[in-house]
C-alpha cells in the first residue's frame, strides 16, 4: 500500500471517529443534570396529590425541578404502567403522562 492510500484511509478513520465522539457523550439521559428527589413533608403532600389524582398505584420515584413542572411523581400501577404526575409548587396537578407498559398519554386532564 502506498503512502497516498494510507493517508486517505487514515483521514477517513479520523473523520468517522470524530463524528462518533459527540454521539458517545449524548447518552440521552442528561448526564450533566442530577435529579433531586422530593423529601419530608413535601414528599408526603406530593405523593398524596398524585395518588389521589391517579386513583391507585404506588409512588416509585419523585423529582423536584422537573423540566415540565415543579414536582414530578412517578406512580406505578398494578399492571406495571408508569404514570408521571406533574405538580405545581402548591401540589396541584398540572399534567399526567404515561411512560410505561400502557404507553398511552393521558394528557393534562389525566383521563384514561
Coordinates of C-alpha atoms in Angstrom, one line a residue:
X1 CA 0.0 0.0 0.0
X2 CA 1.5 3.4 -1.0
X3 CA 1.7 6.5 1.2
X4 CA -1.2 8.2 -0.5
X5 CA -3.6 5.3 0.1
X6 CA -2.5 5.0 3.7
X7 CA -3.1 8.8 4.2
X8 CA -6.7 8.5 2.7
X9 CA -7.5 5.6 4.9
X10 CA -6.1 7.3 8.0
X11 CA -8.1 10.5 7.2
X12 CA -11.3 8.5 6.7
X13 CA -10.8 6.8 10.1
X14 CA -10.3 10.1 11.8
X15 CA -13.4 11.7 10.2
X16 CA -15.5 8.7 11.3
X17 CA -14.1 8.7 14.8
X18 CA -14.6 12.5 15.2
X19 CA -18.2 12.0 14.2
X20 CA -18.7 9.3 16.8
X21 CA -17.2 11.1 19.8
X22 CA -20.1 13.6 20.3
X23 CA -22.6 10.7 20.0
X24 CA -20.9 8.9 22.8
X25 CA -21.5 11.8 25.1
X26 CA -25.1 12.3 24.1
X27 CA -26.2 9.3 26.2
X28 CA -29.8 10.6 26.2
X29 CA -30.2 10.8 30.0
X30 CA -28.9 14.3 30.6
X31 CA -25.8 13.0 32.3
X32 CA -24.9 16.6 33.5
X33 CA -28.3 17.1 35.3
X34 CA -28.9 15.5 38.6
X35 CA -32.4 14.5 39.6
X36 CA -33.3 15.7 43.1
X37 CA -35.9 13.5 44.9
X38 CA -38.7 15.1 46.9
X39 CA -38.3 14.6 50.7
X40 CA -40.0 15.3 54.0
X41 CA -43.5 16.7 54.2
X42 CA -43.2 17.8 50.5
X43 CA -42.9 14.1 49.6
X44 CA -46.0 13.2 51.7
X45 CA -48.0 16.0 50.1
X46 CA -46.8 15.4 46.5
X47 CA -47.4 11.6 46.9
X48 CA -50.9 12.1 48.3
X49 CA -51.8 14.5 45.5
X50 CA -50.5 12.2 42.8
X51 CA -52.2 9.1 44.2
X52 CA -55.5 10.9 44.7
X53 CA -55.3 12.1 41.0
X54 CA -54.5 8.6 39.6
X55 CA -56.7 6.7 42.0
X56 CA -54.4 3.7 42.5
X57 CA -50.8 2.5 42.4
X58 CA -47.6 3.1 44.3
X59 CA -45.2 6.1 44.2
X60 CA -41.9 4.7 42.8
X61 CA -39.9 7.9 42.1
X62 CA -40.1 11.6 42.7
X63 CA -38.2 14.7 41.4
X64 CA -38.1 18.4 42.3
X65 CA -37.5 20.8 39.5
X66 CA -38.6 18.6 36.6
X67 CA -38.3 20.2 33.2
X68 CA -42.2 20.0 32.9
X69 CA -43.3 21.1 36.4
X70 CA -42.2 22.0 39.9
X71 CA -42.6 18.4 41.2
X72 CA -42.9 15.1 39.3
X73 CA -44.2 12.0 41.0
X74 CA -43.9 8.6 39.2
X75 CA -46.8 6.3 40.1
X76 CA -46.6 2.6 39.1
X77 CA -50.0 1.0 38.6
X78 CA -50.8 -2.7 39.4
X79 CA -50.5 -3.6 35.7
X80 CA -46.9 -2.1 35.6
X81 CA -47.9 1.1 33.8
X82 CA -45.9 4.1 35.0
X83 CA -47.5 7.5 35.1
X84 CA -45.7 10.7 35.6
X85 CA -47.9 13.1 37.5
X86 CA -46.8 16.7 37.2
X87 CA -47.5 19.1 40.1
X88 CA -47.1 22.8 40.6
X89 CA -45.5 24.4 43.7
X90 CA -48.9 24.2 45.5
X91 CA -49.2 20.5 44.8
X92 CA -52.0 21.0 42.2
X93 CA -51.9 18.5 39.2
X94 CA -50.8 20.3 36.0
X95 CA -50.4 17.2 33.8
X96 CA -50.2 13.4 33.7
X97 CA -48.4 11.3 31.1
X98 CA -47.8 7.6 30.7
X99 CA -44.2 6.4 30.2
X100 CA -44.6 2.7 30.9
X101 CA -46.4 -0.5 29.9
X102 CA -49.6 1.0 28.7
X103 CA -47.8 3.7 26.8
X104 CA -50.9 5.9 26.4
X105 CA -50.6 9.6 27.0
X106 CA -53.2 10.8 29.5
X107 CA -52.8 14.5 28.6
X108 CA -53.2 17.3 31.1
X109 CA -56.6 16.2 32.4
X110 CA -55.5 12.7 33.3
X111 CA -58.4 10.9 31.7
X112 CA -57.8 7.4 30.5

